[in-house]
Amino acid sequence: ARAAALEQAAHLLESRSTHFIALLQAEGGKTLDDALSELREAADFCRYYAAQGRKLFGVDAAMPGPTGESNALAMRGRGVFVAISPWNFPLAIFLGQVTAALMAGNSVVAKPAEQTPRIAREAVALLHEAGIPKSALHLVTGDGRIGAVLTAHADIAGIVFTGSTEVARAINRALAAKDGPIVPLIAETGGINAMIADATALPEQVADDVVTSAFRSAGQRCSALRLLFVQDDVADRMIEMIAGAARELKIGDPSDVATHVGPVIDREAKQRLDAHIARMKTEARLHFAGHAPDGCFVAPHIFELKDAGQLTEEVFGPILHVVRYRPETLERVLQAIERTGYGLTLGVHSRIDDTIEAIIDRVQVGNIYVNRNMIGAVVGVQPFGGNGLSGTGPKAGGPHYLARFATEQTVTINTAAAGGNAALLAGEE
């Protein structure tokens, strides 16, 4: 029944796509292509978790054992899950968290980001219409203080969270301080995501993939590129091409189909980004500065740093930081990435297989993209989630995700005590 309800929710989402796309544009500031992609991702989550749930929860797994005994392993829900979701994917991540927790047999209290409550309300109403009982899914709106009250509640059985590393730490501390059962925290946080482009990379492809990875969605993706390492032999040419491609981006009204870069989420976000840009103008070399219209807009910027250590935190907007490196110092580049403590996404542009394989073997990063852009993970194809300061795992949209929302129960029955094993007598074993 749970799986059928999720599949019905996907159908309802798609049948009302224009309504939800308009909501994503109005409340979330999404461009048309971003809104459409998010709607498809939300539907994919519903269908994927329904399919995975049928495998995991449909039939108990028979375990080996001696004749005269049956052993079965079952997955069961934990209880009440609190789902705390972000504003940057207010439909897809919200529904991904909620549907996973529901499919695993839990009831859910969903707390969306304070900036995007209407999208959450519509999504919850859609799930109720699709067949999820109202008693199993509740919506609570408000700011971070509401989230803190929910996470501290004695009766919750788990928390699924997507947002900043700072808030994830606060939730982790709150859970550790509570008496009672030890409950899971499933967290996906951010990252100082890097891309490495060596001298063998195709410059046109690098320029296209960098601009997409750094500036699409106004840089407001957990997976977005923040730090580009370019081999110094080709750095001048590549930076020039990237700046040229960025110059062609149209910034403005997200409801205009020609817009590439829409607004940042609110005034507070704009102020933080403007302050970072002002600081970078005094500490780094400016290669490109776009023009932003009035309102909550931040234009793409490209700065060159002397050292990767100058970028000490995730900058959640359309700002790219570039560092040159010499080929013999590639290990130092990997050490610099490692020192950030994050491990969410990494891009590699190279036509040398040994280089690619060496980088993949060396880094602890959740999602690595080779010779392509590094955003837009597809549900069931590129399970998404990071390591270290970037999250706890398991990966959303992957085969191991649902199990974290559940407990396991083993049932052993002495069948001989009931007069023998009927299956054995019937010749079925």
C-alpha positions as a Markdown table, in Angstrom:
| # | Residue | x | y | z |
|---|---|---|---|---|
| 1 | Ala | 0.0 | 0.0 | 0.0 |
| 2 | Arg | 2.8 | 2.4 | 0.8 |
| 3 | Ala | 4.5 | 1.7 | -2.5 |
| 4 | Ala | 1.3 | 2.2 | -4.4 |
| 5 | Ala | 0.7 | 5.5 | -2.7 |
| 6 | Leu | 4.2 | 6.7 | -3.7 |
| 7 | Glu | 3.6 | 5.7 | -7.3 |
| 8 | Gln | 0.3 | 7.5 | -7.3 |
| 9 | Ala | 2.1 | 10.6 | -5.9 |
| 10 | Ala | 4.5 | 10.5 | -8.8 |
| 11 | His | 1.6 | 10.3 | -11.2 |
| 12 | Leu | -0.1 | 13.2 | -9.5 |
| 13 | Leu | 3.1 | 15.3 | -9.6 |
| 14 | Glu | 3.5 | 14.8 | -13.3 |
| 15 | Ser | -0.2 | 15.5 | -14.1 |
| 16 | Arg | 0.1 | 18.8 | -12.2 |
| 17 | Ser | 3.6 | 19.7 | -13.5 |
| 18 | Thr | 2.7 | 23.2 | -14.6 |
| 19 | His | 1.3 | 24.1 | -11.2 |
| 20 | Phe | 4.4 | 22.8 | -9.3 |
| 21 | Ile | 6.8 | 24.4 | -11.8 |
| 22 | Ala | 5.1 | 27.8 | -11.3 |
| 23 | Leu | 5.3 | 27.3 | -7.5 |
| 24 | Leu | 9.1 | 26.5 | -7.8 |
| 25 | Gln | 9.6 | 29.6 | -9.8 |
| 26 | Ala | 7.5 | 31.9 | -7.6 |
| 27 | Glu | 8.6 | 30.7 | -4.2 |
| 28 | Gly | 12.0 | 29.1 | -4.9 |
| 29 | Gly | 13.3 | 31.5 | -7.6 |
| 30 | Lys | 13.9 | 28.6 | -10.0 |
| 31 | Thr | 14.5 | 29.1 | -13.7 |
| 32 | Leu | 12.3 | 27.0 | -16.0 |
| 33 | Asp | 14.9 | 24.3 | -16.7 |
| 34 | Asp | 15.8 | 24.0 | -13.0 |
| 35 | Ala | 12.1 | 23.8 | -12.0 |
| 36 | Leu | 11.4 | 21.1 | -14.6 |
| 37 | Ser | 14.4 | 19.1 | -13.6 |
| 38 | Glu | 13.4 | 19.3 | -9.9 |
| 39 | Leu | 9.9 | 18.1 | -10.7 |
| 40 | Arg | 11.3 | 15.1 | -12.5 |
| 41 | Glu | 13.7 | 14.4 | -9.7 |
| 42 | Ala | 10.8 | 14.5 | -7.1 |
| 43 | Ala | 8.8 | 12.0 | -9.2 |
| 44 | Asp | 11.9 | 9.8 | -9.6 |
| 45 | Phe | 12.3 | 9.7 | -5.8 |
| 46 | Cys | 8.7 | 8.5 | -5.3 |
| 47 | Arg | 9.0 | 5.7 | -7.9 |
| 48 | Tyr | 12.5 | 4.7 | -6.9 |
| 49 | Tyr | 11.8 | 4.3 | -3.2 |
| 50 | Ala | 8.5 | 2.5 | -4.0 |
| 51 | Ala | 10.5 | 0.0 | -6.1 |
| 52 | Gln | 13.2 | -0.4 | -3.5 |
| 53 | Gly | 10.6 | -0.7 | -0.7 |
| 54 | Arg | 8.9 | -3.6 | -2.4 |
| 55 | Lys | 12.3 | -5.4 | -2.5 |
| 56 | Leu | 13.3 | -4.7 | 1.1 |
| 57 | Phe | 9.9 | -4.7 | 2.9 |
| 58 | Gly | 7.7 | -6.9 | 0.7 |
| 59 | Val | 8.9 | -10.3 | 1.8 |
| 60 | Asp | 10.9 | -11.4 | 4.8 |
| 61 | Ala | 14.3 | -12.9 | 3.9 |
| 62 | Ala | 14.7 | -16.6 | 4.7 |
| 63 | Met | 18.0 | -17.3 | 6.4 |
| 64 | Pro | 19.9 | -20.6 | 6.3 |
| 65 | Gly | 19.5 | -23.0 | 9.3 |
| 66 | Pro | 19.1 | -26.6 | 10.3 |
| 67 | Thr | 16.1 | -28.8 | 9.5 |
| 68 | Gly | 13.4 | -28.3 | 12.1 |
| 69 | Glu | 14.0 | -24.6 | 12.4 |
| 70 | Ser | 13.0 | -21.6 | 10.3 |
| 71 | Asn | 14.9 | -18.3 | 10.4 |
| 72 | Ala | 13.6 | -15.1 | 8.8 |
| 73 | Leu | 15.0 | -11.5 | 8.7 |
| 74 | Ala | 12.5 | -8.7 | 8.4 |
| 75 | Met | 12.9 | -4.9 | 8.0 |
| 76 | Arg | 10.6 | -2.7 | 10.1 |
| 77 | Gly | 10.0 | 1.0 | 10.6 |
| 78 | Arg | 11.7 | 2.7 | 13.5 |
| 79 | Gly | 8.8 | 5.0 | 14.6 |
| 80 | Val | 8.5 | 8.8 | 14.1 |
| 81 | Phe | 11.1 | 10.4 | 11.8 |
| 82 | Val | 11.7 | 14.1 | 11.7 |
| 83 | Ala | 12.5 | 15.3 | 8.1 |
| 84 | Ile | 14.3 | 18.7 | 7.9 |
| 85 | Ser | 14.7 | 19.9 | 4.3 |
| 86 | Pro | 16.4 | 22.9 | 2.6 |
| 87 | Trp | 15.1 | 25.7 | 0.4 |
| 88 | Asn | 17.4 | 25.0 | -2.5 |
| 89 | Phe | 15.4 | 21.9 | -3.6 |
| 90 | Pro | 12.2 | 22.5 | -1.8 |
| 91 | Leu | 10.2 | 19.9 | -3.7 |
| 92 | Ala | 12.7 | 17.1 | -4.7 |
| 93 | Ile | 14.7 | 16.9 | -1.4 |
| 94 | Phe | 11.6 | 17.4 | 0.7 |
| 95 | Leu | 9.7 | 14.6 | -1.1 |
| 96 | Gly | 12.8 | 12.4 | -1.2 |
| 97 | Gln | 13.3 | 12.5 | 2.6 |
| 98 | Val | 9.6 | 12.1 | 3.4 |
| 99 | Thr | 8.9 | 9.3 | 0.9 |
| 100 | Ala | 12.0 | 7.3 | 2.0 |
| 101 | Ala | 10.9 | 7.5 | 5.7 |
| 102 | Leu | 7.3 | 6.6 | 4.9 |
| 103 | Met | 8.3 | 3.7 | 2.6 |
| 104 | Ala | 10.4 | 2.2 | 5.4 |
| 105 | Gly | 7.3 | 2.1 | 7.6 |
| 106 | Asn | 7.7 | 5.2 | 9.7 |
| 107 | Ser | 5.4 | 8.1 | 10.4 |
| 108 | Val | 6.9 | 11.5 | 9.5 |
| 109 | Val | 7.0 | 15.0 | 10.9 |
| 110 | Ala | 8.2 | 17.2 | 8.0 |
| 111 | Lys | 9.8 | 20.6 | 8.7 |
| 112 | Pro | 10.6 | 22.4 | 5.5 |
| 113 | Ala | 12.8 | 25.5 | 5.1 |
| 114 | Glu | 11.2 | 28.6 | 6.4 |
| 115 | Gln | 11.7 | 30.2 | 2.9 |
| 116 | Thr | 9.6 | 27.6 | 1.0 |
| 117 | Pro | 6.6 | 26.5 | 3.1 |
| 118 | Arg | 4.0 | 26.7 | 0.4 |
| 119 | Ile | 5.7 | 24.2 | -1.8 |
| 120 | Ala | 5.9 | 21.8 | 1.2 |
| 121 | Arg | 2.3 | 22.3 | 2.0 |
| 122 | Glu | 1.3 | 21.4 | -1.5 |
| 123 | Ala | 3.6 | 18.4 | -1.5 |
| 124 | Val | 2.1 | 17.1 | 1.7 |
| 125 | Ala | -1.5 | 17.6 | 0.5 |
| 126 | Leu | -0.5 | 15.7 | -2.7 |
| 127 | Leu | 0.9 | 12.7 | -0.6 |
| 128 | His | -2.3 | 12.6 | 1.5 |
| 129 | Glu | -4.4 | 12.6 | -1.7 |
| 130 | Ala | -2.2 | 9.8 | -3.1 |
| 131 | Gly | -3.1 | 7.6 | -0.1 |
| 132 | Ile | -0.7 | 8.4 | 2.7 |
| 133 | Pro | -2.8 | 8.6 | 5.9 |
| 134 | Lys | -2.9 | 12.0 | 7.5 |
| 135 | Ser | -1.9 | 10.4 | 10.8 |
| 136 | Ala | 1.3 | 9.1 | 9.2 |
| 137 | Leu | 2.5 | 12.5 | 7.8 |
| 138 | His | 2.4 | 15.8 | 9.5 |
| 139 | Leu | 3.8 | 19.2 | 8.4 |
| 140 | Val | 5.3 | 21.7 | 10.8 |
| 141 | Thr | 6.5 | 25.0 | 9.4 |
| 142 | Gly | 8.7 | 27.6 | 11.0 |
| 143 | Asp | 12.4 | 28.6 | 11.4 |
| 144 | Gly | 15.3 | 26.8 | 13.0 |
| 145 | Arg | 13.9 | 27.1 | 16.5 |
| 146 | Ile | 11.0 | 24.8 | 15.5 |
| 147 | Gly | 13.6 | 22.3 | 14.1 |
| 148 | Ala | 15.5 | 22.4 | 17.4 |
| 149 | Val | 12.3 | 21.6 | 19.4 |
| 150 | Leu | 11.5 | 18.7 | 17.1 |
| 151 | Thr | 15.0 | 17.2 | 17.2 |
| 152 | Ala | 15.1 | 17.4 | 21.0 |
| 153 | His | 11.7 | 15.6 | 21.4 |
| 154 | Ala | 12.0 | 12.4 | 23.5 |
| 155 | Asp | 9.8 | 10.3 | 21.2 |
| 156 | Ile | 11.5 | 10.7 | 17.8 |
| 157 | Ala | 13.1 | 7.6 | 16.3 |
| 158 | Gly | 15.4 | 9.3 | 13.8 |
| 159 | Ile | 16.2 | 12.5 | 11.9 |
| 160 | Val | 16.9 | 13.0 | 8.2 |
| 161 | Phe | 18.5 | 16.4 | 7.5 |
| 162 | Thr | 19.8 | 18.3 | 4.5 |
| 163 | Gly | 21.4 | 21.6 | 5.1 |
| 164 | Ser | 24.6 | 23.2 | 6.5 |
| 165 | Thr | 27.3 | 21.3 | 8.3 |
| 166 | Glu | 26.9 | 23.7 | 11.2 |
| 167 | Val | 23.2 | 22.8 | 11.8 |
| 168 | Ala | 24.0 | 19.1 | 11.3 |
| 169 | Arg | 26.6 | 19.4 | 14.1 |
| 170 | Ala | 24.0 | 21.1 | 16.3 |
| 171 | Ile | 21.5 | 18.3 | 15.7 |
| 172 | Asn | 24.1 | 15.6 | 16.4 |
| 173 | Arg | 25.0 | 17.3 | 19.7 |
| 174 | Ala | 21.3 | 17.5 | 20.7 |
| 175 | Leu | 20.8 | 13.8 | 19.9 |
| 176 | Ala | 23.9 | 12.9 | 21.9 |
| 177 | Ala | 22.7 | 14.8 | 24.9 |
| 178 | Lys | 19.4 | 13.1 | 25.1 |
| 179 | Asp | 18.6 | 10.1 | 27.4 |
| 180 | Gly | 16.8 | 7.2 | 25.9 |
| 181 | Pro | 17.4 | 5.2 | 22.7 |
| 182 | Ile | 20.3 | 6.1 | 20.4 |
| 183 | Val | 18.6 | 7.2 | 17.2 |
| 184 | Pro | 20.1 | 7.7 | 13.7 |
| 185 | Leu | 20.9 | 11.0 | 12.0 |
| 186 | Ile | 21.0 | 10.8 | 8.2 |
| 187 | Ala | 22.6 | 14.1 | 7.1 |
| 188 | Glu | 23.6 | 15.5 | 3.8 |
| 189 | Thr | 25.5 | 18.7 | 4.1 |
| 190 | Gly | 27.6 | 20.9 | 1.8 |
| 191 | Gly | 31.1 | 21.0 | 0.5 |
| 192 | Ile | 34.0 | 23.1 | -0.9 |
| 193 | Asn | 33.6 | 21.1 | -4.1 |
| 194 | Ala | 36.6 | 21.1 | -6.4 |
| 195 | Met | 37.4 | 20.4 | -10.1 |
| 196 | Ile | 40.8 | 19.5 | -11.4 |
| 197 | Ala | 41.6 | 20.3 | -15.1 |
| 198 | Asp | 45.0 | 19.3 | -16.5 |
| 199 | Ala | 46.7 | 20.3 | -19.7 |
| 200 | Thr | 45.2 | 17.4 | -21.7 |
| 201 | Ala | 41.6 | 18.5 | -21.0 |
| 202 | Leu | 39.5 | 19.8 | -23.9 |
| 203 | Pro | 39.2 | 23.6 | -23.1 |
| 204 | Glu | 35.8 | 24.1 | -24.7 |
| 205 | Gln | 34.4 | 21.2 | -22.6 |
| 206 | Val | 36.0 | 22.5 | -19.5 |
| 207 | Ala | 34.6 | 26.0 | -20.0 |
| 208 | Asp | 31.1 | 24.6 | -20.6 |
| 209 | Asp | 31.2 | 22.2 | -17.6 |
| 210 | Val | 32.7 | 24.8 | -15.3 |
| 211 | Val | 30.1 | 27.4 | -16.1 |
| 212 | Thr | 27.3 | 24.9 | -15.6 |
| 213 | Ser | 28.7 | 23.5 | -12.4 |
| 214 | Ala | 29.5 | 26.8 | -10.8 |
| 215 | Phe | 26.7 | 29.1 | -12.0 |
| 216 | Arg | 23.6 | 27.1 | -12.8 |
| 217 | Ser | 20.9 | 27.6 | -10.1 |
| 218 | Ala | 22.8 | 30.7 | -9.1 |
| 219 | Gly | 25.4 | 28.4 | -7.5 |
| 220 | Gln | 22.8 | 27.3 | -4.9 |
| 221 | Arg | 23.4 | 23.6 | -5.1 |
| 222 | Cys | 25.2 | 21.4 | -2.6 |
| 223 | Ser | 27.1 | 19.8 | -5.5 |
| 224 | Ala | 28.1 | 23.1 | -7.2 |
| 225 | Leu | 31.7 | 23.8 | -8.1 |
| 226 | Arg | 33.5 | 26.2 | -5.8 |
| 227 | Leu | 37.2 | 25.7 | -6.4 |
| 228 | Leu | 38.8 | 25.0 | -9.8 |
| 229 | Phe | 42.4 | 23.8 | -10.0 |
| 230 | Val | 43.8 | 24.4 | -13.5 |
| 231 | Gln | 47.3 | 23.3 | -14.7 |
| 232 | Asp | 49.3 | 26.4 | -15.2 |
| 233 | Asp | 50.4 | 25.5 | -18.7 |
| 234 | Val | 46.8 | 26.1 | -19.9 |
| 235 | Ala | 45.4 | 28.2 | -17.2 |
| 236 | Asp | 45.4 | 31.6 | -19.0 |
| 237 | Arg | 43.5 | 30.2 | -22.0 |
| 238 | Met | 41.0 | 28.2 | -19.9 |
| 239 | Ile | 40.2 | 31.0 | -17.6 |
| 240 | Glu | 39.7 | 33.3 | -20.6 |
| 241 | Met | 37.3 | 30.8 | -22.1 |
| 242 | Ile | 35.4 | 30.3 | -18.9 |
| 243 | Ala | 35.0 | 34.0 | -18.4 |
| 244 | Gly | 33.8 | 34.3 | -22.0 |
| 245 | Ala | 31.2 | 31.6 | -21.5 |
| 246 | Ala | 30.1 | 33.2 | -18.2 |
| 247 | Arg | 29.7 | 36.6 | -20.0 |
| 248 | Glu | 27.0 | 35.0 | -22.1 |
| 249 | Leu | 24.8 | 34.1 | -19.2 |
| 250 | Lys | 21.5 | 36.1 | -18.8 |
| 251 | Ile | 20.7 | 37.0 | -15.2 |
| 252 | Gly | 17.2 | 38.0 | -14.3 |
| 253 | Asp | 13.6 | 37.0 | -13.9 |
| 254 | Pro | 13.3 | 33.2 | -13.5 |
| 255 | Ser | 9.9 | 33.2 | -15.3 |
| 256 | Asp | 11.7 | 34.4 | -18.5 |
| 257 | Val | 12.6 | 31.2 | -20.5 |
| 258 | Ala | 15.8 | 33.0 | -21.7 |
| 259 | Thr | 17.1 | 33.4 | -18.1 |
| 260 | His | 20.2 | 31.3 | -17.1 |
| 261 | Val | 20.8 | 32.6 | -13.6 |
| 262 | Gly | 17.9 | 33.6 | -11.3 |
| 263 | Pro | 17.9 | 35.2 | -7.9 |
| 264 | Val | 19.5 | 34.0 | -4.7 |
| 265 | Ile | 17.0 | 32.9 | -2.1 |
| 266 | Asp | 16.7 | 36.0 | 0.1 |
| 267 | Arg | 18.3 | 39.3 | 1.2 |
| 268 | Glu | 20.4 | 37.6 | 3.9 |
| 269 | Ala | 22.0 | 35.3 | 1.3 |
| 270 | Lys | 22.7 | 38.2 | -1.0 |
| 271 | Gln | 24.3 | 40.1 | 1.8 |
| 272 | Arg | 26.6 | 37.2 | 2.7 |
| 273 | Leu | 27.6 | 36.7 | -0.9 |
| 274 | Asp | 28.2 | 40.4 | -1.5 |
| 275 | Ala | 30.4 | 40.6 | 1.5 |
| 276 | His | 32.5 | 37.6 | 0.2 |
| 277 | Ile | 32.8 | 39.3 | -3.2 |
| 278 | Ala | 34.0 | 42.5 | -1.5 |
| 279 | Arg | 36.6 | 40.6 | 0.5 |
| 280 | Met | 37.8 | 38.6 | -2.5 |
| 281 | Lys | 38.3 | 41.8 | -4.5 |
| 282 | Thr | 40.9 | 42.8 | -1.9 |
| 283 | Glu | 42.5 | 39.4 | -1.5 |
| 284 | Ala | 42.3 | 37.7 | -4.9 |
| 285 | Arg | 42.6 | 38.6 | -8.6 |
| 286 | Leu | 39.3 | 39.3 | -10.3 |
| 287 | His | 38.9 | 37.6 | -13.7 |
| 288 | Phe | 35.2 | 38.2 | -14.3 |
| 289 | Ala | 32.4 | 40.1 | -12.7 |
| 290 | Gly | 28.9 | 39.9 | -14.2 |
| 291 | His | 26.2 | 42.6 | -13.8 |
| 292 | Ala | 23.3 | 41.9 | -11.5 |
| 293 | Pro | 19.9 | 43.6 | -11.9 |
| 294 | Asp | 18.3 | 45.2 | -8.8 |
| 295 | Gly | 16.8 | 42.8 | -6.3 |
| 296 | Cys | 18.1 | 39.5 | -4.8 |
| 297 | Phe | 20.5 | 38.9 | -7.6 |
| 298 | Val | 24.2 | 38.1 | -7.4 |
| 299 | Ala | 26.1 | 38.0 | -10.7 |
| 300 | Pro | 28.6 | 35.3 | -11.5 |
| 301 | His | 32.2 | 36.1 | -10.4 |
| 302 | Ile | 35.5 | 34.5 | -11.0 |
| 303 | Phe | 38.4 | 35.1 | -8.7 |
| 304 | Glu | 42.0 | 33.6 | -8.8 |
| 305 | Leu | 43.5 | 32.7 | -5.5 |
| 306 | Lys | 47.2 | 32.3 | -4.7 |
| 307 | Asp | 46.4 | 29.3 | -2.5 |
| 308 | Ala | 43.4 | 27.1 | -2.0 |
| 309 | Gly | 43.6 | 27.7 | 1.8 |
| 310 | Gln | 42.2 | 31.2 | 1.2 |
| 311 | Leu | 38.8 | 29.6 | 0.8 |
| 312 | Thr | 37.9 | 28.4 | 4.3 |
| 313 | Glu | 34.1 | 27.8 | 4.0 |
| 314 | Glu | 31.4 | 26.9 | 1.5 |
| 315 | Val | 30.3 | 30.0 | -0.4 |
| 316 | Phe | 26.7 | 29.2 | -1.5 |
| 317 | Gly | 26.3 | 31.2 | -4.6 |
| 318 | Pro | 27.6 | 31.9 | -8.2 |
| 319 | Ile | 31.3 | 32.6 | -7.2 |
| 320 | Leu | 34.1 | 30.5 | -8.7 |
| 321 | His | 37.6 | 30.4 | -7.2 |
| 322 | Val | 40.5 | 29.4 | -9.4 |
| 323 | Val | 43.9 | 28.1 | -8.3 |
| 324 | Arg | 46.8 | 27.3 | -10.7 |
| 325 | Tyr | 49.0 | 24.2 | -10.2 |
| 326 | Arg | 52.0 | 22.6 | -11.8 |
| 327 | Pro | 51.7 | 19.0 | -12.9 |
| 328 | Glu | 54.4 | 17.8 | -10.4 |
| 329 | Thr | 52.3 | 19.3 | -7.5 |
| 330 | Leu | 49.1 | 17.3 | -8.2 |
| 331 | Glu | 49.5 | 15.6 | -4.8 |
| 332 | Arg | 49.5 | 18.9 | -3.1 |
| 333 | Val | 46.2 | 19.7 | -4.9 |
| 334 | Leu | 44.7 | 16.5 | -3.5 |
| 335 | Gln | 46.0 | 17.3 | -0.1 |
| 336 | Ala | 44.4 | 20.8 | -0.3 |
| 337 | Ile | 41.1 | 19.2 | -1.2 |
| 338 | Glu | 41.5 | 16.7 | 1.7 |
| 339 | Arg | 42.3 | 19.5 | 4.2 |
| 340 | Thr | 38.9 | 21.2 | 3.6 |
| 341 | Gly | 37.4 | 18.2 | 5.5 |
| 342 | Tyr | 34.5 | 18.0 | 3.0 |
| 343 | Gly | 33.9 | 15.2 | 0.5 |
| 344 | Leu | 30.8 | 15.7 | -1.5 |
| 345 | Thr | 31.5 | 16.2 | -5.2 |
| 346 | Leu | 34.7 | 16.3 | -7.3 |
| 347 | Gly | 35.2 | 17.0 | -11.0 |
| 348 | Val | 38.1 | 15.7 | -13.1 |
| 349 | His | 39.0 | 16.8 | -16.6 |
| 350 | Ser | 41.8 | 14.8 | -18.2 |
| 351 | Arg | 42.4 | 12.5 | -21.1 |
| 352 | Ile | 45.1 | 10.5 | -19.2 |
| 353 | Asp | 43.5 | 7.4 | -17.7 |
| 354 | Asp | 46.3 | 6.9 | -15.1 |
| 355 | Thr | 45.8 | 10.4 | -13.8 |
| 356 | Ile | 42.0 | 9.9 | -13.5 |
| 357 | Glu | 42.4 | 6.6 | -11.7 |
| 358 | Ala | 45.1 | 7.9 | -9.3 |
| 359 | Ile | 42.8 | 10.8 | -8.3 |
| 360 | Ile | 39.8 | 8.5 | -7.8 |
| 361 | Asp | 41.8 | 6.1 | -5.7 |
| 362 | Arg | 43.3 | 8.9 | -3.6 |
| 363 | Val | 40.3 | 11.0 | -2.6 |
| 364 | Gln | 37.4 | 10.4 | -0.1 |
| 365 | Val | 34.6 | 12.0 | -2.1 |
| 366 | Gly | 31.1 | 10.8 | -2.5 |
| 367 | Asn | 30.4 | 11.7 | -6.1 |
| 368 | Ile | 33.2 | 12.0 | -8.7 |
| 369 | Tyr | 32.4 | 13.2 | -12.2 |
| 370 | Val | 35.0 | 12.7 | -15.0 |
| 371 | Asn | 35.0 | 14.8 | -18.2 |
| 372 | Arg | 31.5 | 16.2 | -17.6 |
| 373 | Asn | 29.8 | 18.7 | -15.3 |
| 374 | Met | 29.4 | 17.8 | -11.6 |
| 375 | Ile | 25.8 | 18.7 | -10.8 |
| 376 | Gly | 22.4 | 17.0 | -11.4 |
| 377 | Ala | 22.8 | 13.6 | -9.8 |
| 378 | Val | 20.1 | 11.3 | -11.2 |
| 379 | Val | 18.0 | 9.2 | -8.8 |
| 380 | Gly | 18.9 | 5.5 | -9.1 |
| 381 | Val | 21.8 | 6.3 | -11.4 |
| 382 | Gln | 24.1 | 8.5 | -9.4 |
| 383 | Pro | 23.3 | 8.0 | -5.7 |
| 384 | Phe | 24.1 | 11.2 | -4.0 |
| 385 | Gly | 25.9 | 12.0 | -0.7 |
| 386 | Gly | 29.3 | 12.7 | 0.7 |
| 387 | Asn | 31.8 | 11.9 | 3.4 |
| 388 | Gly | 33.4 | 13.8 | 6.3 |
| 389 | Leu | 31.9 | 17.2 | 6.8 |
| 390 | Ser | 29.7 | 16.6 | 3.8 |
| 391 | Gly | 27.4 | 14.1 | 5.5 |
| 392 | Thr | 26.8 | 10.7 | 7.1 |
| 393 | Gly | 25.5 | 8.6 | 4.2 |
| 394 | Pro | 24.0 | 6.4 | 3.0 |
| 395 | Lys | 23.4 | 8.0 | -0.4 |
| 396 | Ala | 20.0 | 9.5 | -1.3 |
| 397 | Gly | 18.6 | 7.9 | -4.4 |
| 398 | Gly | 20.6 | 4.8 | -3.9 |
| 399 | Pro | 20.0 | 1.1 | -3.0 |
| 400 | His | 21.2 | 1.4 | 0.6 |
| 401 | Tyr | 19.2 | 4.5 | 1.6 |
| 402 | Leu | 16.0 | 3.0 | 2.8 |
| 403 | Ala | 17.6 | 0.5 | 5.2 |
| 404 | Arg | 18.9 | 3.3 | 7.3 |
| 405 | Phe | 15.3 | 4.3 | 8.1 |
| 406 | Ala | 14.5 | 0.8 | 9.3 |
| 407 | Thr | 15.4 | -1.7 | 12.0 |
| 408 | Glu | 16.1 | -5.4 | 11.4 |
| 409 | Gln | 14.2 | -8.2 | 13.2 |
| 410 | Thr | 15.2 | -11.8 | 13.2 |
| 411 | Val | 12.6 | -14.4 | 14.0 |
| 412 | Thr | 13.7 | -18.0 | 14.7 |
| 413 | Ile | 11.0 | -20.7 | 15.1 |
| 414 | Asn | 11.5 | -24.3 | 16.3 |
| 415 | Thr | 9.2 | -25.9 | 13.7 |
| 416 | Ala | 9.8 | -29.4 | 15.3 |
| 417 | Ala | 7.9 | -28.3 | 18.4 |
| 418 | Ala | 4.7 | -27.9 | 16.3 |
| 419 | Gly | 4.9 | -31.5 | 15.0 |
| 420 | Gly | 7.7 | -31.2 | 12.5 |
| 421 | Asn | 8.6 | -29.3 | 9.4 |
| 422 | Ala | 5.6 | -29.5 | 7.1 |
| 423 | Ala | 7.6 | -28.4 | 4.1 |
| 424 | Leu | 10.1 | -31.2 | 4.6 |
| 425 | Leu | 7.3 | -33.8 | 4.9 |
| 426 | Ala | 5.8 | -32.6 | 1.7 |
| 427 | Gly | 9.2 | -33.0 | 0.0 |
| 428 | Glu | 9.7 | -29.2 | -0.6 |
| 429 | Glu | 13.1 | -29.0 | 1.1 |
